Tab-separated table of C-alpha atoms and ligand atoms in Angstrom:
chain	number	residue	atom	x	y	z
A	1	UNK	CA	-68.396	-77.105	-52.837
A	2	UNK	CA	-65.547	-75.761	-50.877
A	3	UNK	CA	-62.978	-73.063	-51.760
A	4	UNK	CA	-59.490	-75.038	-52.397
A	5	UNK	CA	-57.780	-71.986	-50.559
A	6	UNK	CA	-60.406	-72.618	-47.583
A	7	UNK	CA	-57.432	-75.298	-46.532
A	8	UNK	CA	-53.689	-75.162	-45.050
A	9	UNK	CA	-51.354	-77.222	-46.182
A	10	UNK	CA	-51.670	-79.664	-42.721
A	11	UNK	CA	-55.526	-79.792	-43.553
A	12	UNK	CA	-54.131	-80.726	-47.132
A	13	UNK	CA	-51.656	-83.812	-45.543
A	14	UNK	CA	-54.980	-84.605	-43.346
A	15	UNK	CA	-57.138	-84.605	-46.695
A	16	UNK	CA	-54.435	-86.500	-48.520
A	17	UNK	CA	-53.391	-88.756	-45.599
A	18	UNK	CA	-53.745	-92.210	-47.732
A	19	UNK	CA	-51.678	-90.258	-50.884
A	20	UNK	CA	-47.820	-90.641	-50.612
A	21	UNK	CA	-47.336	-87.305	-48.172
A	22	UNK	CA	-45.402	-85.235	-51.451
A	23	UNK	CA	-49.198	-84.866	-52.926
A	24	UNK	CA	-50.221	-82.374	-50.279
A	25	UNK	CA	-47.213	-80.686	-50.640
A	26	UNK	CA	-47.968	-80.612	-54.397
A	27	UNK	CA	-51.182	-79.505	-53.753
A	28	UNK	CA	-50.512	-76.672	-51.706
A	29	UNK	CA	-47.613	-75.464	-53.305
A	30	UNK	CA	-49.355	-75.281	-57.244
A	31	UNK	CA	-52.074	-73.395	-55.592
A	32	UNK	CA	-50.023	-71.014	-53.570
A	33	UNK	CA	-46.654	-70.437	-54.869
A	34	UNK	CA	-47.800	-71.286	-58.590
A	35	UNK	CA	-51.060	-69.914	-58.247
A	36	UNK	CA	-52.637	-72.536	-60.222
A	37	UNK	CA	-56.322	-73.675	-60.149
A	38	UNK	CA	-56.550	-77.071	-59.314
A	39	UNK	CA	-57.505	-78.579	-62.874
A	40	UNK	CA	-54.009	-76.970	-63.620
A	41	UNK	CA	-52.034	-79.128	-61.459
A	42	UNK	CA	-50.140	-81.611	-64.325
A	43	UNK	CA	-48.053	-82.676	-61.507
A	44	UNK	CA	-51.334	-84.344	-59.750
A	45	UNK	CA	-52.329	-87.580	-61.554
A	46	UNK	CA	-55.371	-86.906	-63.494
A	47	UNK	CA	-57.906	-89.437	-61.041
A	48	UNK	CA	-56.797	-87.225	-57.863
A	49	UNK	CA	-57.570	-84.237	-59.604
A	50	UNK	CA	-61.162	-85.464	-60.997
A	51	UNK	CA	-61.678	-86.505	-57.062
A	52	UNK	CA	-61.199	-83.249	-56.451
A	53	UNK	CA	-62.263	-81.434	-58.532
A	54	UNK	CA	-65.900	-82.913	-57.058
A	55	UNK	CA	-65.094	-81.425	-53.459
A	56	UNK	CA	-63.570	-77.911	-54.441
A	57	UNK	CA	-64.093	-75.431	-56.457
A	58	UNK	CA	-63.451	-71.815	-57.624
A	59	UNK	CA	-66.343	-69.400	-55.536
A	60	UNK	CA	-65.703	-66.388	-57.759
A	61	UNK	CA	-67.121	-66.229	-60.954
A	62	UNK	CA	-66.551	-62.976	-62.924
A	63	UNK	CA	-69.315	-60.670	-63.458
A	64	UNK	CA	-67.392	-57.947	-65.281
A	65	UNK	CA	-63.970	-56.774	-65.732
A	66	UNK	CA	-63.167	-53.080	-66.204
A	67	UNK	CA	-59.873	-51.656	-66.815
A	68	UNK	CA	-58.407	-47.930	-66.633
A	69	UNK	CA	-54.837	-46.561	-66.609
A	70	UNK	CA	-53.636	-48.361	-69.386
A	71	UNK	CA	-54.931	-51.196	-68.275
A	72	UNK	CA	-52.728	-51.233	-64.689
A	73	UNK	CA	-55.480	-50.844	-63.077
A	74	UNK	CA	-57.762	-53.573	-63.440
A	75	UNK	CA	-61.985	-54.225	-61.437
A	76	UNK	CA	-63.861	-57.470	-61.004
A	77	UNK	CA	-67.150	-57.644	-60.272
A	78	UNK	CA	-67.217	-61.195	-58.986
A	79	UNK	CA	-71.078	-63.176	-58.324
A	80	UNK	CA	-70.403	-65.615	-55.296
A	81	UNK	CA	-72.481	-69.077	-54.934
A	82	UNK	CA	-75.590	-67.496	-53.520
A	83	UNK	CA	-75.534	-64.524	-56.137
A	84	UNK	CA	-74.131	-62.017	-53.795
A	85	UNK	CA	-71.257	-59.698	-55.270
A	86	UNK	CA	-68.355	-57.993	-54.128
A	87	UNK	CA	-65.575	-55.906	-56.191
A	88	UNK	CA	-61.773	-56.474	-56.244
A	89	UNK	CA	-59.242	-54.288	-57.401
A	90	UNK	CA	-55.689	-54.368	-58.764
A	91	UNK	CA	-52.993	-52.478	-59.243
A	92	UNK	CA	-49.710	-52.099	-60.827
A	93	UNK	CA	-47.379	-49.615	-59.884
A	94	UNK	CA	-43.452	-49.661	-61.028
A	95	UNK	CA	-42.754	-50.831	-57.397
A	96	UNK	CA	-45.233	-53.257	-56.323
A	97	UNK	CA	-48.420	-54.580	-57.116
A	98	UNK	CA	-51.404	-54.186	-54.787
A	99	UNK	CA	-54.674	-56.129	-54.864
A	100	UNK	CA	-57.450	-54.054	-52.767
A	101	UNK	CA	-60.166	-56.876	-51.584
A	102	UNK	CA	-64.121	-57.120	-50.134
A	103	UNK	CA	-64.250	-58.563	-46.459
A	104	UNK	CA	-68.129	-58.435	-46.959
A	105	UNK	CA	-70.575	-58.095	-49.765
A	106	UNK	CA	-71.633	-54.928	-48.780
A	107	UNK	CA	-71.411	-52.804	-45.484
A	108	UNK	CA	-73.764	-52.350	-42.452
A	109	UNK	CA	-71.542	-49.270	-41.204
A	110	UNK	CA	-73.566	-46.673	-43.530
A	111	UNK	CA	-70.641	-44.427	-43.729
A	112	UNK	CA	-73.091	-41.386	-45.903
A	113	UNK	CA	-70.256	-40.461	-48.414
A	114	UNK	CA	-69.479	-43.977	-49.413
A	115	UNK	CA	-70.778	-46.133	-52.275
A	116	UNK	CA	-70.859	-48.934	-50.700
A	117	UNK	CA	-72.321	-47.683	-47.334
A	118	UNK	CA	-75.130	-46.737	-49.542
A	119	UNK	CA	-75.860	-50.384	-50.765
A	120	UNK	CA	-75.987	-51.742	-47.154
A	121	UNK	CA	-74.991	-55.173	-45.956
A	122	UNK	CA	-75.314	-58.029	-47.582
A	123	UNK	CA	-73.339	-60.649	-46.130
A	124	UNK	CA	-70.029	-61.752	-44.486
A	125	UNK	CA	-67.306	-63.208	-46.654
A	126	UNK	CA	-65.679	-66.678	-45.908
A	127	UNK	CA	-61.638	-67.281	-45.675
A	128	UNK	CA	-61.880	-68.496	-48.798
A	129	UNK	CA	-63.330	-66.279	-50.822
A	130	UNK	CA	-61.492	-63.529	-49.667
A	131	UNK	CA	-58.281	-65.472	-50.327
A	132	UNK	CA	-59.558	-65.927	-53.846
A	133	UNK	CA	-59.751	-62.585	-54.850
A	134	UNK	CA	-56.109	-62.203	-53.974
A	135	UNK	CA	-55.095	-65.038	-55.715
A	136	UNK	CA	-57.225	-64.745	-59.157
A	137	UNK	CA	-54.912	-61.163	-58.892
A	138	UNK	CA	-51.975	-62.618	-59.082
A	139	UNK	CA	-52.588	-64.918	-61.848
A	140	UNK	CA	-53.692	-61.852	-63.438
A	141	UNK	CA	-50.904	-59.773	-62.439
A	142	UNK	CA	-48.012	-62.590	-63.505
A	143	UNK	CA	-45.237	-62.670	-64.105
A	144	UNK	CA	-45.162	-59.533	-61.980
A	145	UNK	CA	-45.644	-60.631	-58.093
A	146	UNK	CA	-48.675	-59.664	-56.081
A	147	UNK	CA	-46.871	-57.823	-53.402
A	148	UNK	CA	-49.300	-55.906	-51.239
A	149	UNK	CA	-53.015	-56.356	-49.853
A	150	UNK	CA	-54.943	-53.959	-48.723
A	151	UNK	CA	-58.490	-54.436	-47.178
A	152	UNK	CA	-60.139	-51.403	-48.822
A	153	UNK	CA	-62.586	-52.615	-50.734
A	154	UNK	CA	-66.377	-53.441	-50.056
A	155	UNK	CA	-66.918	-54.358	-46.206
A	156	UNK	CA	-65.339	-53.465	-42.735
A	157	UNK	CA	-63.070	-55.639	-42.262
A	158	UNK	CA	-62.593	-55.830	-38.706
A	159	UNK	CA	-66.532	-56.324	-38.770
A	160	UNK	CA	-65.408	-59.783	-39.770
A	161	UNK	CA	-62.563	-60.122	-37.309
A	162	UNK	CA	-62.107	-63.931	-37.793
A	163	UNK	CA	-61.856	-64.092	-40.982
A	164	UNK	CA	-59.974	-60.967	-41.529
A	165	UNK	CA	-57.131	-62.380	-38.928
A	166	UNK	CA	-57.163	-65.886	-40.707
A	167	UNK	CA	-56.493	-64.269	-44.022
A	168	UNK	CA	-53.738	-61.773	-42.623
A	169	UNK	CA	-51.618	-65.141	-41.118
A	170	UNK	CA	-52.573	-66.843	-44.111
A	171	UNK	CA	-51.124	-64.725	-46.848
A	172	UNK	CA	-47.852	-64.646	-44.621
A	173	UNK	CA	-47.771	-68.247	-44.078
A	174	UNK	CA	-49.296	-69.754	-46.775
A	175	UNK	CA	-48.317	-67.078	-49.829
A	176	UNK	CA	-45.077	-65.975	-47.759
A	177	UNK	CA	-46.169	-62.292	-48.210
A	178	UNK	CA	-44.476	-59.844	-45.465
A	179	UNK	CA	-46.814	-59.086	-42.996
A	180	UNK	CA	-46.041	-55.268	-43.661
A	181	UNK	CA	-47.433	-55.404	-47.367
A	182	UNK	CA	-50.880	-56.342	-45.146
A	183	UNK	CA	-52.766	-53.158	-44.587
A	184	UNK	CA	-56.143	-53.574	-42.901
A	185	UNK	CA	-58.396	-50.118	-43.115
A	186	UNK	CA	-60.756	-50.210	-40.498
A	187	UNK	CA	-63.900	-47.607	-39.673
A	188	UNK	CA	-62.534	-47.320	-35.832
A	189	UNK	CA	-63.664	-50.871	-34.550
A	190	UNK	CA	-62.186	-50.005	-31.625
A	191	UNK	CA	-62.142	-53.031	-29.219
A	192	UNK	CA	-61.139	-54.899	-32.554
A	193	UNK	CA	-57.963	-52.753	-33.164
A	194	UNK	CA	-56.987	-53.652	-29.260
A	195	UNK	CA	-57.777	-57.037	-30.061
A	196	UNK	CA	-55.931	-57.288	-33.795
A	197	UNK	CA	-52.554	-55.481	-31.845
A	198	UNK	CA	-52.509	-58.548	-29.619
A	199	UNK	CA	-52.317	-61.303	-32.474
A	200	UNK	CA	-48.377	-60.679	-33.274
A	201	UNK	CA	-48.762	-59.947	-36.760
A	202	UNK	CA	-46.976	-56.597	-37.971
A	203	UNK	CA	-49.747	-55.884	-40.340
A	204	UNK	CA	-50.237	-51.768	-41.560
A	205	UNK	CA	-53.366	-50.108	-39.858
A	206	UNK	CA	-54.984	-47.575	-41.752
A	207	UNK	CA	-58.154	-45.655	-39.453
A	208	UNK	CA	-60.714	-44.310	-41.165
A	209	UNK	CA	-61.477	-41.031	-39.426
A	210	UNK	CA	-62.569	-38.330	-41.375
A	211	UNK	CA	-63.436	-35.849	-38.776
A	212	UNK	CA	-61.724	-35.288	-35.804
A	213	UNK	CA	-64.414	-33.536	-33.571
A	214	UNK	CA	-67.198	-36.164	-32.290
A	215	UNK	CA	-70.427	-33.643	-34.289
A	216	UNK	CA	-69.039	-33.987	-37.826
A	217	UNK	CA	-67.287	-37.576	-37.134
A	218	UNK	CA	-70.915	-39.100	-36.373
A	219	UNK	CA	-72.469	-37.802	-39.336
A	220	UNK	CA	-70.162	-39.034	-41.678
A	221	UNK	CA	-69.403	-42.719	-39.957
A	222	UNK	CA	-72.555	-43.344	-37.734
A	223	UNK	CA	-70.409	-46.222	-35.655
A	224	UNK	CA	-69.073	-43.371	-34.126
A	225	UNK	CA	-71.780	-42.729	-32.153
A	226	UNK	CA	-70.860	-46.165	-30.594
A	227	UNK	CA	-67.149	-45.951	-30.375
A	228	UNK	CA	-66.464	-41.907	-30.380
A	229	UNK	CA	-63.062	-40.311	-30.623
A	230	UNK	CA	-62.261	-40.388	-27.275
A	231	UNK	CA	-62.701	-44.389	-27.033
A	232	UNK	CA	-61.201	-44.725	-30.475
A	233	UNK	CA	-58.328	-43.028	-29.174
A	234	UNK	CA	-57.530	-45.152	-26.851
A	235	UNK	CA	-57.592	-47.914	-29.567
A	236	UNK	CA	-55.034	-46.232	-31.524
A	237	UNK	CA	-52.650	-45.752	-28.274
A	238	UNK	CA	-53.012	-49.398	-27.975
A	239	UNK	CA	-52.166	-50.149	-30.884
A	240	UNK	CA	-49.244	-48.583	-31.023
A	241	UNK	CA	-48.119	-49.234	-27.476
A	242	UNK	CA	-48.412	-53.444	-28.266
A	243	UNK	CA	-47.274	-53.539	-32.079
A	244	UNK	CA	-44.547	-50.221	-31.738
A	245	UNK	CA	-45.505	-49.728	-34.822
A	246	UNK	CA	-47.072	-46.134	-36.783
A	247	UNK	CA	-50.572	-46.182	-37.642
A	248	UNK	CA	-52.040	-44.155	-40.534
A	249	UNK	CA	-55.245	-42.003	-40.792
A	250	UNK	CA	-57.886	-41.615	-43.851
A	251	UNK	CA	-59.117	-38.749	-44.459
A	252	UNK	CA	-61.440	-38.103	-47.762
A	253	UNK	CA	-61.689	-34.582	-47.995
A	254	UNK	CA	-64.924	-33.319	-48.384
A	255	UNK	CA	-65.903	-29.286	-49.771
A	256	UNK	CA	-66.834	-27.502	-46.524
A	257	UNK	CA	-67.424	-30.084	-43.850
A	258	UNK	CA	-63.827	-31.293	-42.850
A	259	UNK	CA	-61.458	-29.741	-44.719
A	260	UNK	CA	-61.938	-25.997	-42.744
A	261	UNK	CA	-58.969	-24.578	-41.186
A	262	UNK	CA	-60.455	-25.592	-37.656
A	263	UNK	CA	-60.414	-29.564	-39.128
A	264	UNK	CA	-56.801	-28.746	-39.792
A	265	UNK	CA	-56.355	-28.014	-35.813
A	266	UNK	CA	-58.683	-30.688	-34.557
A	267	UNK	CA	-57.030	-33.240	-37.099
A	268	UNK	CA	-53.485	-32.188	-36.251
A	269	UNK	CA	-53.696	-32.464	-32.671
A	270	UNK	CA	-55.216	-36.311	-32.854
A	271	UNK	CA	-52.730	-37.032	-34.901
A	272	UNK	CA	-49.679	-35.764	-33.266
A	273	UNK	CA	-49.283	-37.587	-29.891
A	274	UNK	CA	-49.732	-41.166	-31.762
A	275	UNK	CA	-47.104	-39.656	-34.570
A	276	UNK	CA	-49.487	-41.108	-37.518
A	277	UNK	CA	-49.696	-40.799	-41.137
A	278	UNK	CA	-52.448	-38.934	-42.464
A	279	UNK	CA	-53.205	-40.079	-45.882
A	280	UNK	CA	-55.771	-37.490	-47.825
A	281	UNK	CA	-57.908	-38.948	-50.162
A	282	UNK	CA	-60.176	-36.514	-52.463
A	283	UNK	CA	-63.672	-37.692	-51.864
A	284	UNK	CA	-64.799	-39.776	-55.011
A	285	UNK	CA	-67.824	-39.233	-56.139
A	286	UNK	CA	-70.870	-41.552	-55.257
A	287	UNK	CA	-74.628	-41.724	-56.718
A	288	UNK	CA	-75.869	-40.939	-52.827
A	289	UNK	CA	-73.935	-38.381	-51.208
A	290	UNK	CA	-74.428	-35.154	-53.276
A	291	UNK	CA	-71.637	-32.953	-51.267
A	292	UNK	CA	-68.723	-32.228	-53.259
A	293	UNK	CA	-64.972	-33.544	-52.511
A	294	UNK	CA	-62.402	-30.162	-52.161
A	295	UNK	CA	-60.689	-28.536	-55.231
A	296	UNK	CA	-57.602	-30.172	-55.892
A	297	UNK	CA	-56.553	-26.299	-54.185
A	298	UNK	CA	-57.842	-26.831	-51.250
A	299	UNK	CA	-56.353	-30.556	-50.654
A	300	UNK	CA	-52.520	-29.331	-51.648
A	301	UNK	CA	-53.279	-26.347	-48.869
A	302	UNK	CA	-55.032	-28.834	-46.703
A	303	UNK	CA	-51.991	-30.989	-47.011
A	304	UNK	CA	-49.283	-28.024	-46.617
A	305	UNK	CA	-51.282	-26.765	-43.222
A	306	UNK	CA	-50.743	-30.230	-41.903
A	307	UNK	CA	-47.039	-30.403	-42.695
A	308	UNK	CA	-46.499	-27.275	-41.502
A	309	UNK	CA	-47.769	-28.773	-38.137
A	310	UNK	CA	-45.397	-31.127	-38.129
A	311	UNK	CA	-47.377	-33.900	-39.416
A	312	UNK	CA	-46.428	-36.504	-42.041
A	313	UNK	CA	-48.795	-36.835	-44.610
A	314	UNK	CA	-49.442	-37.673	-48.156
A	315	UNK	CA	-52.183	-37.335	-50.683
A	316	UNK	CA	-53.881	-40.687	-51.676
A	317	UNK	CA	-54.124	-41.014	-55.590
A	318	UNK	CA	-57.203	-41.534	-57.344
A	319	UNK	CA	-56.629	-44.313	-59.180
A	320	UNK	CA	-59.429	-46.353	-60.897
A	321	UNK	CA	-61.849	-43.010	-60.702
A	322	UNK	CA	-62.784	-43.519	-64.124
A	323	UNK	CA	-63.993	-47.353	-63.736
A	324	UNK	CA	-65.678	-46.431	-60.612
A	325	UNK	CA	-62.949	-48.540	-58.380
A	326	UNK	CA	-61.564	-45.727	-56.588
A	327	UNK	CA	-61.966	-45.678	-52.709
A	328	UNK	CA	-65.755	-45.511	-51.781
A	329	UNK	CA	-66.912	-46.528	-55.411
A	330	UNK	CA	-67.444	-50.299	-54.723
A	331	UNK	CA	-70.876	-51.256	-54.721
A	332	UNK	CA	-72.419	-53.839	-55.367
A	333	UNK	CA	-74.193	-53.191	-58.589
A	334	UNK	CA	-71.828	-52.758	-61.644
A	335	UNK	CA	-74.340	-54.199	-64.083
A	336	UNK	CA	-76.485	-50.262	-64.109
A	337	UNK	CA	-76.152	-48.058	-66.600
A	338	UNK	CA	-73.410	-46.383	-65.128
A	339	UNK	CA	-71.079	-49.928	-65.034
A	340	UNK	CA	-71.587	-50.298	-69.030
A	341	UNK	CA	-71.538	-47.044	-70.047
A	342	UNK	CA	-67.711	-46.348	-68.267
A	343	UNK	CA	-66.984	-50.597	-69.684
A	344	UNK	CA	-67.337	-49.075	-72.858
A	345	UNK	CA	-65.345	-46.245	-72.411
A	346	UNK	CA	-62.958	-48.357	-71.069
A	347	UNK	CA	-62.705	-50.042	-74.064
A	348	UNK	CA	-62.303	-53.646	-72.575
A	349	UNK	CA	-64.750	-56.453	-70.739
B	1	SAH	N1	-64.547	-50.305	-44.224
B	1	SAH	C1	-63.187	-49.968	-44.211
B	1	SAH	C2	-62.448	-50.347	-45.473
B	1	SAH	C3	-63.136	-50.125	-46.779
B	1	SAH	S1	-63.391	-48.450	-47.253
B	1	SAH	C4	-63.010	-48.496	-43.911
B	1	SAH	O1	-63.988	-47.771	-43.939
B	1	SAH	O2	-61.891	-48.105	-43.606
B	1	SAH	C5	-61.766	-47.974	-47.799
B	1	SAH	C6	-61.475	-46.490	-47.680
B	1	SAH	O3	-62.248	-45.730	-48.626
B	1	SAH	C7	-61.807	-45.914	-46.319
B	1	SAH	O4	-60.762	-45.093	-45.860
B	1	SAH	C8	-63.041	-45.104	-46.610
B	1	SAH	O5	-63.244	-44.105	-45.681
B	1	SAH	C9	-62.721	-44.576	-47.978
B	1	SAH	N2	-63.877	-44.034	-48.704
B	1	SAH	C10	-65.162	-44.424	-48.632
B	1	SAH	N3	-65.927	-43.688	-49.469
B	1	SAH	C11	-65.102	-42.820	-50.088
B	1	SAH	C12	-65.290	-41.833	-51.082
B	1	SAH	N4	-66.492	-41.591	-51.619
B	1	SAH	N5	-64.212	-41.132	-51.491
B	1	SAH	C13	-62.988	-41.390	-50.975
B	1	SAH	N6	-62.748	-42.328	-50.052
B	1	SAH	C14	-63.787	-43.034	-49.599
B	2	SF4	FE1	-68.309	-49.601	-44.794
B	2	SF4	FE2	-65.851	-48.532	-44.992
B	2	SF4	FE3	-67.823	-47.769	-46.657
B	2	SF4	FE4	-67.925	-47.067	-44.090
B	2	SF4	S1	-66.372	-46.438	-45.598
B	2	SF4	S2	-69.637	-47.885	-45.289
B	2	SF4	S3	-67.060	-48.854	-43.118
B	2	SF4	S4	-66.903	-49.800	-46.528
């Protein structure tokens, strides 16, 4: 079985070809602009949708559904085909509504302070199934509209660089959202940055980085021993040489390793000559990395040291904490004790 959202709508007119051509069209349309499932599509006459419905089919099937903030926050746990799992996230804000999705069940990057580093990799995700998890979110989120994506959850996305490109065009073509409202996060892939600049889509960049002197970098992201600062710099000048556009820069502030006043200097001077964002995010706390995140103290001073250097920057909230869906919290095993016990809490499933 196939994912229905694995096709465009001219792979719909070829699949359709001997139906009057205003099927495809309904097709494609009840799935994207309606975000229907296909046994939803009243418009389709019941035999086409039985023929179907024996070719396609939903991938995601939900594992567990936790919610937090008064519910405007919302995590799947969602078992794929061959039993692998990935996490999605949503949420509602009073001006937009984000859905944070997996490019990969799993992560081979082994960032140390990040859940799903932790879990390792398990396996790449297909078009489809990432274009699922965005569109079982806005069916959830109705009759508010999905607005932004962000690649944050489980998986490096440019790890996957197909399928993370094919997405990006398709959510602009296909679910007409702006290209803007796309924010790929991305551990410092650095040739795929160079290579993601060059595809003409005016997506957001957000660069993991952490540390800003080569020592501390490569203990927290090992891929930096393969791409270090100096090469992901580069990257970054690339990218915003081809796309003019800002790029921003994570930064999960962690007690004692990189949020010293020196990290304040090393982090302000990468940052200045490419004029990007710097978004702090208190570390979240994972089951393997036993170093604390900095007092909420240190991160406003953190924060004002930057500013007064000139740079822009903002402090990430830490939305979903409580469910475990905050940055660095997806992994890929919701069912342990720690998944019920916080369910419970939550008060929903
Ligand atoms: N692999 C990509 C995208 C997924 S991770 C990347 O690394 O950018 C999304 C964001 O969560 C990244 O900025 C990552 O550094 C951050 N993150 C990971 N673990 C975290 C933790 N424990 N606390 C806070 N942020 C974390
Ligand atoms: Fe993978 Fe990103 Fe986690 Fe690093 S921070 S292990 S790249 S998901």
């Amino acid at each position: 079985m196939v994912s229905p959202y694995e096709l465009t709508l001219d792979e719909w007119r070829e699949r359709l070809a001997h139906y009057p051509r205003f099927r495809a069209d309904q097709v494609w349309r009840g799935l994207w602009q309606e975000g229907r499932e296909l046994h939803e599509l009243s418009s389709v006459p019941r035999a086409l949708r039985d023929e179907l419905a024996g070719e396609y089919s939903s991938q995601l099937v939900v594992e567990s559904r936790v919610e937090s903030d008064h519910g405007s926050t919302v995590k799947w746990a969602f078992r794929l085909p061959d039993g692998a799992s990935i996490e999605t996230v949503l949420m509602v804000y009073d001006d937009r509504v984000t859905v944070c999705v997996s490019s990969q069940a799993g992560c081979a990057m082994g960032c140390t302070f990040c859940a799903t580093g932790q879990a390792g990799f398990t396996r790449h995700l297909s078009e489809g199934e990432v274009l699922e998890q965005v569109m079982f979110a806005a069916r959830t989120a109705a009759p508010r509209r999905l607005s932004n994506v962000v690649f944050m959850g489980m998986g490096e996305p440019l790890a996957n660089y197909a399928v993370t490109s094919r997405v990006l065009r398709r959510l602009h073509d296909d679910r007409g959202l702006s290209a803007r409202h796309l924010t790929v996060s991305t551990v410092g892939v650095a040739p795929a940055i160079e290579r993601l600049a060059r595809e003409g889509l005016p997506v957001t960049l957000a660069v993991s980085l952490h540390a800003a002197n080569d020592e501390t970098r490569s203990q927290l992201v090992p891929l930096n021993r393969r791409y270090p600062l100096s090469r992901l710099r580069e990257a970054c000048e690339t990218w915003v040489e081809v796309t003019g556009r800002r790029l921003s820069f994570e930064w999960a502030l962690i007690d004692g390793v990189n949020d010293t006043d020196r990290a304040v200097d090393e982090l302000s001077a990468f940052a200045w000559d490419l004029r990007a964002h710097v978004n702090l995010i208190p570390l979240n706390p994972t089951p393997g990395y036993l170093v604390r995140g900095s007092s909420r103290e240190r991160v406003r001073e953190f924060r004002d040291q930057l500013r007064e250097r000139g740079i822009n920057v903002s402090v990430r909230d830490t939305r979903g904490r409580s469910i475990a869906a905050a940055c660095g919290q997806l992994a890929y095993v919701t069912e342990g004790r720690r998944g019920v016990s916080l369910r419970t809490r939550a008060g929903t499933s």
